[in-house]
Amino acid sequence: MYVLECSDGTYYTGYTNRLEERIKTHNSGKGAKYTRGRTPVTLIYTERFETKEAAMKAEYRFKQLSRVQKELQIKTNTKGPSSSEE
């Protein structure tokens, strides 16, 4: 699971097993419809999971949070430039 900060300050959350490639796709304007008009995007948070299903559940839970709750989770769970918990 990953969280991007878009150029307009909004967040985009997704999941992938090819993070660097996915970020390049977002920044090229060929990623998710949401990010196409909001490039460049910056990676601000990552979290690793054992299965796709677990990542999808975490993505869903994160998307349900308020902006303040998202910022708190990012701040408290980030260890350096990105977090990677398995």
mmCIF file of C-alpha atoms in Angstrom:
data_model
loop_
_atom_site.group_PDB
_atom_site.id
_atom_site.type_symbol
_atom_site.label_atom_id
_atom_site.label_comp_id
_atom_site.label_asym_id
_atom_site.label_seq_id
_atom_site.Cartn_x
_atom_site.Cartn_y
_atom_site.Cartn_z
ATOM 1 C CA MET A 1 0.000 0.000 0.000
ATOM 2 C CA TYR A 2 1.241 3.465 -0.768
ATOM 3 C CA VAL A 3 0.148 7.060 -0.294
ATOM 4 C CA LEU A 4 1.046 9.836 -2.698
ATOM 5 C CA GLU A 5 0.752 13.543 -2.137
ATOM 6 C CA CYS A 6 -0.501 15.186 -5.303
ATOM 7 C CA SER A 7 0.592 18.621 -6.514
ATOM 8 C CA ASP A 8 -2.656 20.116 -5.194
ATOM 9 C CA GLY A 9 -1.962 18.773 -1.681
ATOM 10 C CA THR A 10 -4.497 15.944 -1.819
ATOM 11 C CA TYR A 11 -3.658 12.321 -1.110
ATOM 12 C CA TYR A 12 -3.980 9.310 -3.364
ATOM 13 C CA THR A 13 -3.826 5.797 -1.909
ATOM 14 C CA GLY A 14 -3.233 2.603 -3.840
ATOM 15 C CA TYR A 15 -1.519 -0.756 -3.749
ATOM 16 C CA THR A 16 1.063 -2.373 -5.996
ATOM 17 C CA ASN A 17 3.926 -4.819 -5.958
ATOM 18 C CA ARG A 18 5.970 -2.572 -8.297
ATOM 19 C CA LEU A 19 6.101 0.719 -6.444
ATOM 20 C CA GLU A 20 8.776 2.622 -8.385
ATOM 21 C CA GLU A 21 7.163 1.686 -11.698
ATOM 22 C CA ARG A 22 3.734 2.697 -10.431
ATOM 23 C CA ILE A 23 4.921 6.126 -9.278
ATOM 24 C CA LYS A 24 6.517 6.732 -12.689
ATOM 25 C CA THR A 25 3.211 5.775 -14.305
ATOM 26 C CA HIS A 26 1.330 8.247 -12.109
ATOM 27 C CA ASN A 27 3.805 11.032 -12.882
ATOM 28 C CA SER A 28 3.662 10.342 -16.624
ATOM 29 C CA GLY A 29 -0.081 11.055 -16.550
ATOM 30 C CA LYS A 30 -0.984 7.446 -17.307
ATOM 31 C CA GLY A 31 -1.789 6.352 -13.770
ATOM 32 C CA ALA A 32 -5.101 6.586 -11.983
ATOM 33 C CA LYS A 33 -7.628 9.066 -13.323
ATOM 34 C CA TYR A 34 -7.465 10.937 -10.008
ATOM 35 C CA THR A 35 -3.734 11.672 -10.303
ATOM 36 C CA ARG A 36 -3.671 12.586 -14.010
ATOM 37 C CA GLY A 37 -4.361 16.271 -13.453
ATOM 38 C CA ARG A 38 -2.507 16.433 -10.156
ATOM 39 C CA THR A 39 1.075 15.636 -11.143
ATOM 40 C CA PRO A 40 3.746 15.590 -10.031
ATOM 41 C CA VAL A 41 2.997 13.223 -7.197
ATOM 42 C CA THR A 42 5.318 12.477 -4.283
ATOM 43 C CA LEU A 43 5.490 9.241 -2.316
ATOM 44 C CA ILE A 44 4.887 10.003 1.360
ATOM 45 C CA TYR A 45 4.059 6.610 2.874
ATOM 46 C CA THR A 46 4.383 2.901 2.168
ATOM 47 C CA GLU A 47 3.451 -0.198 4.060
ATOM 48 C CA ARG A 48 4.152 -3.801 3.049
ATOM 49 C CA PHE A 49 1.777 -6.723 3.400
ATOM 50 C CA GLU A 50 2.097 -10.446 2.838
ATOM 51 C CA THR A 51 -0.874 -10.674 0.489
ATOM 52 C CA LYS A 52 -2.708 -8.540 -2.039
ATOM 53 C CA GLU A 53 -5.878 -8.987 -0.010
ATOM 54 C CA ALA A 54 -4.240 -7.599 3.128
ATOM 55 C CA ALA A 55 -2.950 -4.584 1.174
ATOM 56 C CA MET A 56 -6.391 -3.973 -0.310
ATOM 57 C CA LYS A 57 -7.985 -4.066 3.140
ATOM 58 C CA ALA A 58 -5.409 -1.620 4.492
ATOM 59 C CA GLU A 59 -5.983 0.676 1.512
ATOM 60 C CA TYR A 60 -9.732 0.624 2.139
ATOM 61 C CA ARG A 61 -9.294 1.344 5.869
ATOM 62 C CA PHE A 62 -6.912 4.228 5.125
ATOM 63 C CA LYS A 63 -9.333 5.760 2.624
ATOM 64 C CA GLN A 64 -12.063 5.780 5.279
ATOM 65 C CA LEU A 65 -9.995 8.008 7.582
ATOM 66 C CA SER A 66 -10.365 11.774 7.773
ATOM 67 C CA ARG A 67 -7.506 13.927 6.488
ATOM 68 C CA VAL A 68 -6.340 14.568 10.056
ATOM 69 C CA GLN A 69 -6.415 10.838 10.880
ATOM 70 C CA LYS A 70 -4.470 10.054 7.679
ATOM 71 C CA GLU A 71 -1.814 12.622 8.564
ATOM 72 C CA LEU A 72 -1.522 11.202 12.073
ATOM 73 C CA GLN A 73 -1.127 7.645 10.759
ATOM 74 C CA ILE A 74 1.510 8.754 8.264
ATOM 75 C CA LYS A 75 3.393 10.704 10.930
ATOM 76 C CA THR A 76 3.292 7.976 13.583
ATOM 77 C CA ASN A 77 4.049 5.060 11.238
ATOM 78 C CA THR A 78 6.728 6.586 9.028
ATOM 79 C CA LYS A 79 10.274 5.537 9.711
ATOM 80 C CA GLY A 80 12.398 7.731 7.465
ATOM 81 C CA PRO A 81 11.282 8.400 3.876
ATOM 82 C CA SER A 82 8.925 5.407 3.862
ATOM 83 C CA SER A 83 7.659 2.737 6.180
ATOM 84 C CA SER A 84 7.808 -0.931 5.352
ATOM 85 C CA GLU A 85 6.111 -3.238 7.777
ATOM 86 C CA GLU A 86 5.387 -6.860 7.004
#
